[in-house]
PDB file of C-alpha atoms in Angstrom:
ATOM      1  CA  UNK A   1     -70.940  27.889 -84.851  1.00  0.00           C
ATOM      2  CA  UNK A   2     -70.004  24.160 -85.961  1.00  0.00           C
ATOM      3  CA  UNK A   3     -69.967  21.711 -83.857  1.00  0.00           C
ATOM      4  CA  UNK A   4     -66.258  21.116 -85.072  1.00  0.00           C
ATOM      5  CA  UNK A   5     -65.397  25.075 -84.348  1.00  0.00           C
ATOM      6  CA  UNK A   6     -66.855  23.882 -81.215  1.00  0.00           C
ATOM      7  CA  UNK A   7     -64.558  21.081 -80.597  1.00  0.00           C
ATOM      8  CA  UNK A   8     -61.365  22.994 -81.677  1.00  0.00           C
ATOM      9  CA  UNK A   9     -62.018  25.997 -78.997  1.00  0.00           C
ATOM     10  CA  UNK A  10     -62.944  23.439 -76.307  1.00  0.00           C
ATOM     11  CA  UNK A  11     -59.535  21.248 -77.068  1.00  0.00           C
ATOM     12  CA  UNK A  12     -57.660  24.456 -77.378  1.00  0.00           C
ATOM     13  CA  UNK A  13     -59.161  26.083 -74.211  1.00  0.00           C
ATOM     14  CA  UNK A  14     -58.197  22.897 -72.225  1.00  0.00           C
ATOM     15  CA  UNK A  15     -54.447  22.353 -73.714  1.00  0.00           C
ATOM     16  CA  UNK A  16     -54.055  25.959 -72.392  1.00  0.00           C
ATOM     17  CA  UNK A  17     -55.329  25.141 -68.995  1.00  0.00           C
ATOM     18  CA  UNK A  18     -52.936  22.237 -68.732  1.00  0.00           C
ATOM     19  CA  UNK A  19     -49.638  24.034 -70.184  1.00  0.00           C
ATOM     20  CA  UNK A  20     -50.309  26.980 -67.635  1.00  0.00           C
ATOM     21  CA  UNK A  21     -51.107  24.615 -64.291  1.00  0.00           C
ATOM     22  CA  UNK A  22     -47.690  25.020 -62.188  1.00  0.00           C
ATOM     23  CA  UNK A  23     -44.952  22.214 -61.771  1.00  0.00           C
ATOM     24  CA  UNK A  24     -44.370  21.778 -58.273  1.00  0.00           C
ATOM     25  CA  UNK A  25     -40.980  20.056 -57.205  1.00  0.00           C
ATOM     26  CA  UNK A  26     -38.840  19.486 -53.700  1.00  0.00           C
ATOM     27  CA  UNK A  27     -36.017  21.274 -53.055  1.00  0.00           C
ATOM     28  CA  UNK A  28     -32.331  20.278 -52.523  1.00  0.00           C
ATOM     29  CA  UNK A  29     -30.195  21.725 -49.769  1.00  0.00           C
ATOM     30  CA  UNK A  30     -26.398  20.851 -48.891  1.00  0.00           C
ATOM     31  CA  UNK A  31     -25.640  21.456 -45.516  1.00  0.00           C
ATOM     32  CA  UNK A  32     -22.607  23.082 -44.185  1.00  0.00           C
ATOM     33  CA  UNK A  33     -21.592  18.923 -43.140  1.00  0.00           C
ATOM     34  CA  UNK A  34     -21.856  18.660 -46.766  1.00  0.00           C
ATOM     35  CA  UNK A  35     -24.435  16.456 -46.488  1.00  0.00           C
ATOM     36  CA  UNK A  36     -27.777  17.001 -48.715  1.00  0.00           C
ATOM     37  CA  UNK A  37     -31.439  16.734 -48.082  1.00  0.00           C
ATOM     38  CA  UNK A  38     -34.656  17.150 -49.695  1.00  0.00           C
ATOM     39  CA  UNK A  39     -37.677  18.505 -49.086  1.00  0.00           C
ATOM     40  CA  UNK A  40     -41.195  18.416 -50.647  1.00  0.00           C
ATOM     41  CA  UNK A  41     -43.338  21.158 -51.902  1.00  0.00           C
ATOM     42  CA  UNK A  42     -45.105  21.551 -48.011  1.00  0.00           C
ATOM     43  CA  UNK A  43     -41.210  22.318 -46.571  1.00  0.00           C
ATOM     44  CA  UNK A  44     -41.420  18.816 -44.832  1.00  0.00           C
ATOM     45  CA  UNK A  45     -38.244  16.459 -45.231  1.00  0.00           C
ATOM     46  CA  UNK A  46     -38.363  13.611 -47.240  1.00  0.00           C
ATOM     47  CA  UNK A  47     -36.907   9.977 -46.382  1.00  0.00           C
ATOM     48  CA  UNK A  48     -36.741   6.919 -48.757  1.00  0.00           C
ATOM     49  CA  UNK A  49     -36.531   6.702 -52.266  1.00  0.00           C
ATOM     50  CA  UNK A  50     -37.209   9.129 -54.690  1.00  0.00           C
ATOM     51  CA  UNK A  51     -37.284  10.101 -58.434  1.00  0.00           C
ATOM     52  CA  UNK A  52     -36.251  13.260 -59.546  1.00  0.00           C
ATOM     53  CA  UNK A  53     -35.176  14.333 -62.727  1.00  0.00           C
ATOM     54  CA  UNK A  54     -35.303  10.879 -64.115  1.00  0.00           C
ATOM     55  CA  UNK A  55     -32.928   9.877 -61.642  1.00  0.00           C
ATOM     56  CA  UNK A  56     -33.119   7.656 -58.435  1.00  0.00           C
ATOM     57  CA  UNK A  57     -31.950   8.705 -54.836  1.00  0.00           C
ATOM     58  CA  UNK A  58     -32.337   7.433 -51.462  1.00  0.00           C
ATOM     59  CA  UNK A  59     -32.296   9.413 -48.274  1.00  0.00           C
ATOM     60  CA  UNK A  60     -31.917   7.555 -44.904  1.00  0.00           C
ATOM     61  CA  UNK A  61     -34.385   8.073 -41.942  1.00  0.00           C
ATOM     62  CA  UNK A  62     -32.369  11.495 -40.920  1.00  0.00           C
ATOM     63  CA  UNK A  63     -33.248  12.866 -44.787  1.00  0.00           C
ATOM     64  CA  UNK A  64     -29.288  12.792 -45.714  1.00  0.00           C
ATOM     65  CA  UNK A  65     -28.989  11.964 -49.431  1.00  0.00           C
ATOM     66  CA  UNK A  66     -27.366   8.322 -49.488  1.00  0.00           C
ATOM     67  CA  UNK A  67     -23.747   7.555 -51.435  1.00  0.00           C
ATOM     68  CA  UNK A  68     -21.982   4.828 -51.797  1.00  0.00           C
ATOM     69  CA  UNK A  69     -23.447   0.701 -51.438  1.00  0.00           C
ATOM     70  CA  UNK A  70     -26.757   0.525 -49.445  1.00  0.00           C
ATOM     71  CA  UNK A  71     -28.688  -2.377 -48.770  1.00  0.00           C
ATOM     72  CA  UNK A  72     -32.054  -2.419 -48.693  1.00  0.00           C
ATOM     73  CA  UNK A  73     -34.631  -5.309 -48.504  1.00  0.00           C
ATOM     74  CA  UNK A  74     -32.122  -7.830 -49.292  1.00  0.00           C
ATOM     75  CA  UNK A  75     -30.608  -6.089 -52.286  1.00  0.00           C
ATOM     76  CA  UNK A  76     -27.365  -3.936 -52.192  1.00  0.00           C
ATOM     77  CA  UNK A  77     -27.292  -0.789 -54.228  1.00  0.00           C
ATOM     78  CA  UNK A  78     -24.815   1.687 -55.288  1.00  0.00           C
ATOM     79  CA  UNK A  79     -25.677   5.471 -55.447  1.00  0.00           C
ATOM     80  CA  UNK A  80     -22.584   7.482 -56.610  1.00  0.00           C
ATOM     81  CA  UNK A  81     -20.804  10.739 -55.051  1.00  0.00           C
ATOM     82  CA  UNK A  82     -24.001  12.662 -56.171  1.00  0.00           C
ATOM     83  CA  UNK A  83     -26.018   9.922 -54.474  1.00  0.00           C
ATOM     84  CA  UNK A  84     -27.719   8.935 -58.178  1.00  0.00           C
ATOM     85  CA  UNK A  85     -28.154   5.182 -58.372  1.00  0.00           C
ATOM     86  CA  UNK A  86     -26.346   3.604 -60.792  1.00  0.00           C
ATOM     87  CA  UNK A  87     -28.177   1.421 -62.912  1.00  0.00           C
ATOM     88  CA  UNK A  88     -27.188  -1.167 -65.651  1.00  0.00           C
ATOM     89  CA  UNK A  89     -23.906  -0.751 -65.491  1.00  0.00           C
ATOM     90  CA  UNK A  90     -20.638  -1.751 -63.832  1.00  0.00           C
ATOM     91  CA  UNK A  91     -19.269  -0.602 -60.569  1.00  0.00           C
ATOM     92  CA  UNK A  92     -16.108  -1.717 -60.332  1.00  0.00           C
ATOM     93  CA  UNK A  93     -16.470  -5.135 -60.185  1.00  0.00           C
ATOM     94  CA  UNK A  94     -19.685  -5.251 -59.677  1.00  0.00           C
ATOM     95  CA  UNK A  95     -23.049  -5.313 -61.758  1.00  0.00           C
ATOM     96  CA  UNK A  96     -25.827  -3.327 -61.325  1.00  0.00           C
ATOM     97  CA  UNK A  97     -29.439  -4.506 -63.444  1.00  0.00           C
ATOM     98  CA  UNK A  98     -31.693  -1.552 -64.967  1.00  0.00           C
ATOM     99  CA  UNK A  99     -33.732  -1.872 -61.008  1.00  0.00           C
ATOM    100  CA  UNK A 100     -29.729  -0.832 -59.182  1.00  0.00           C
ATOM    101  CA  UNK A 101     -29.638  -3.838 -58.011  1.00  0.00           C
ATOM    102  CA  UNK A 102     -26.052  -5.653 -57.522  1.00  0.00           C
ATOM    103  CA  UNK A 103     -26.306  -9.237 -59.785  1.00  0.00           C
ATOM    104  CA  UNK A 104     -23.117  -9.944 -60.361  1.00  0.00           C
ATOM    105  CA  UNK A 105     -18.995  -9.563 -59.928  1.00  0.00           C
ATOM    106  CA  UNK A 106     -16.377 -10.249 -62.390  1.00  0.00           C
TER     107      UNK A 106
END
């Protein structure tokens, strides 16, 4: 066998390794106060910020999904009613940069 043929089966072998590993992800659950937590791939709850799905989210020190302005190390924040940060864009009167952070009113 070539050393190309070699090369091809090898590539191909390992492409098919990586497109069958899993994708692990947390799990969202709204509680009957409405409010919404998430927890990671070991069941534990998660607190701070987090990406999923492209989108940003911060939950508070209990695990409840954070709405509304927050303020966080000197920088206020606005996460709408499905607690995704808004980012580079106006809320209300105020501006949020591409980071969520507020830089400006009108």
């Amino acid at each position: 066998m070539s050393k190309r043929k070699s090369a091809v089966m090898v590539f191909s072998f390992l492409l098919m390794l990586l497109c069958a590993a899993p994708v692990y992800g947390g799990t969202w659950t709204q509680h009957e106060d409405d409010t919404w937590t998430y927890t990671d791939d070991d069941g534990e709850s998660v607190t701070g910020w987090i990406e999923d799905d492209g989108k940003t989210y911060y939950l508070d020190t209990e695990g409840n999904l954070k709405t509304g302005w927050f303020k966080s190390k000197g920088s206020w924040y606005y996460f709408d009613e499905d607690g995704v940060m808004a980012a580079d864009t106006w809320v209300d009167n105020y501006y949020v940069n591409s980071e969520g952070k507020w830089k400006g009113t009108r």
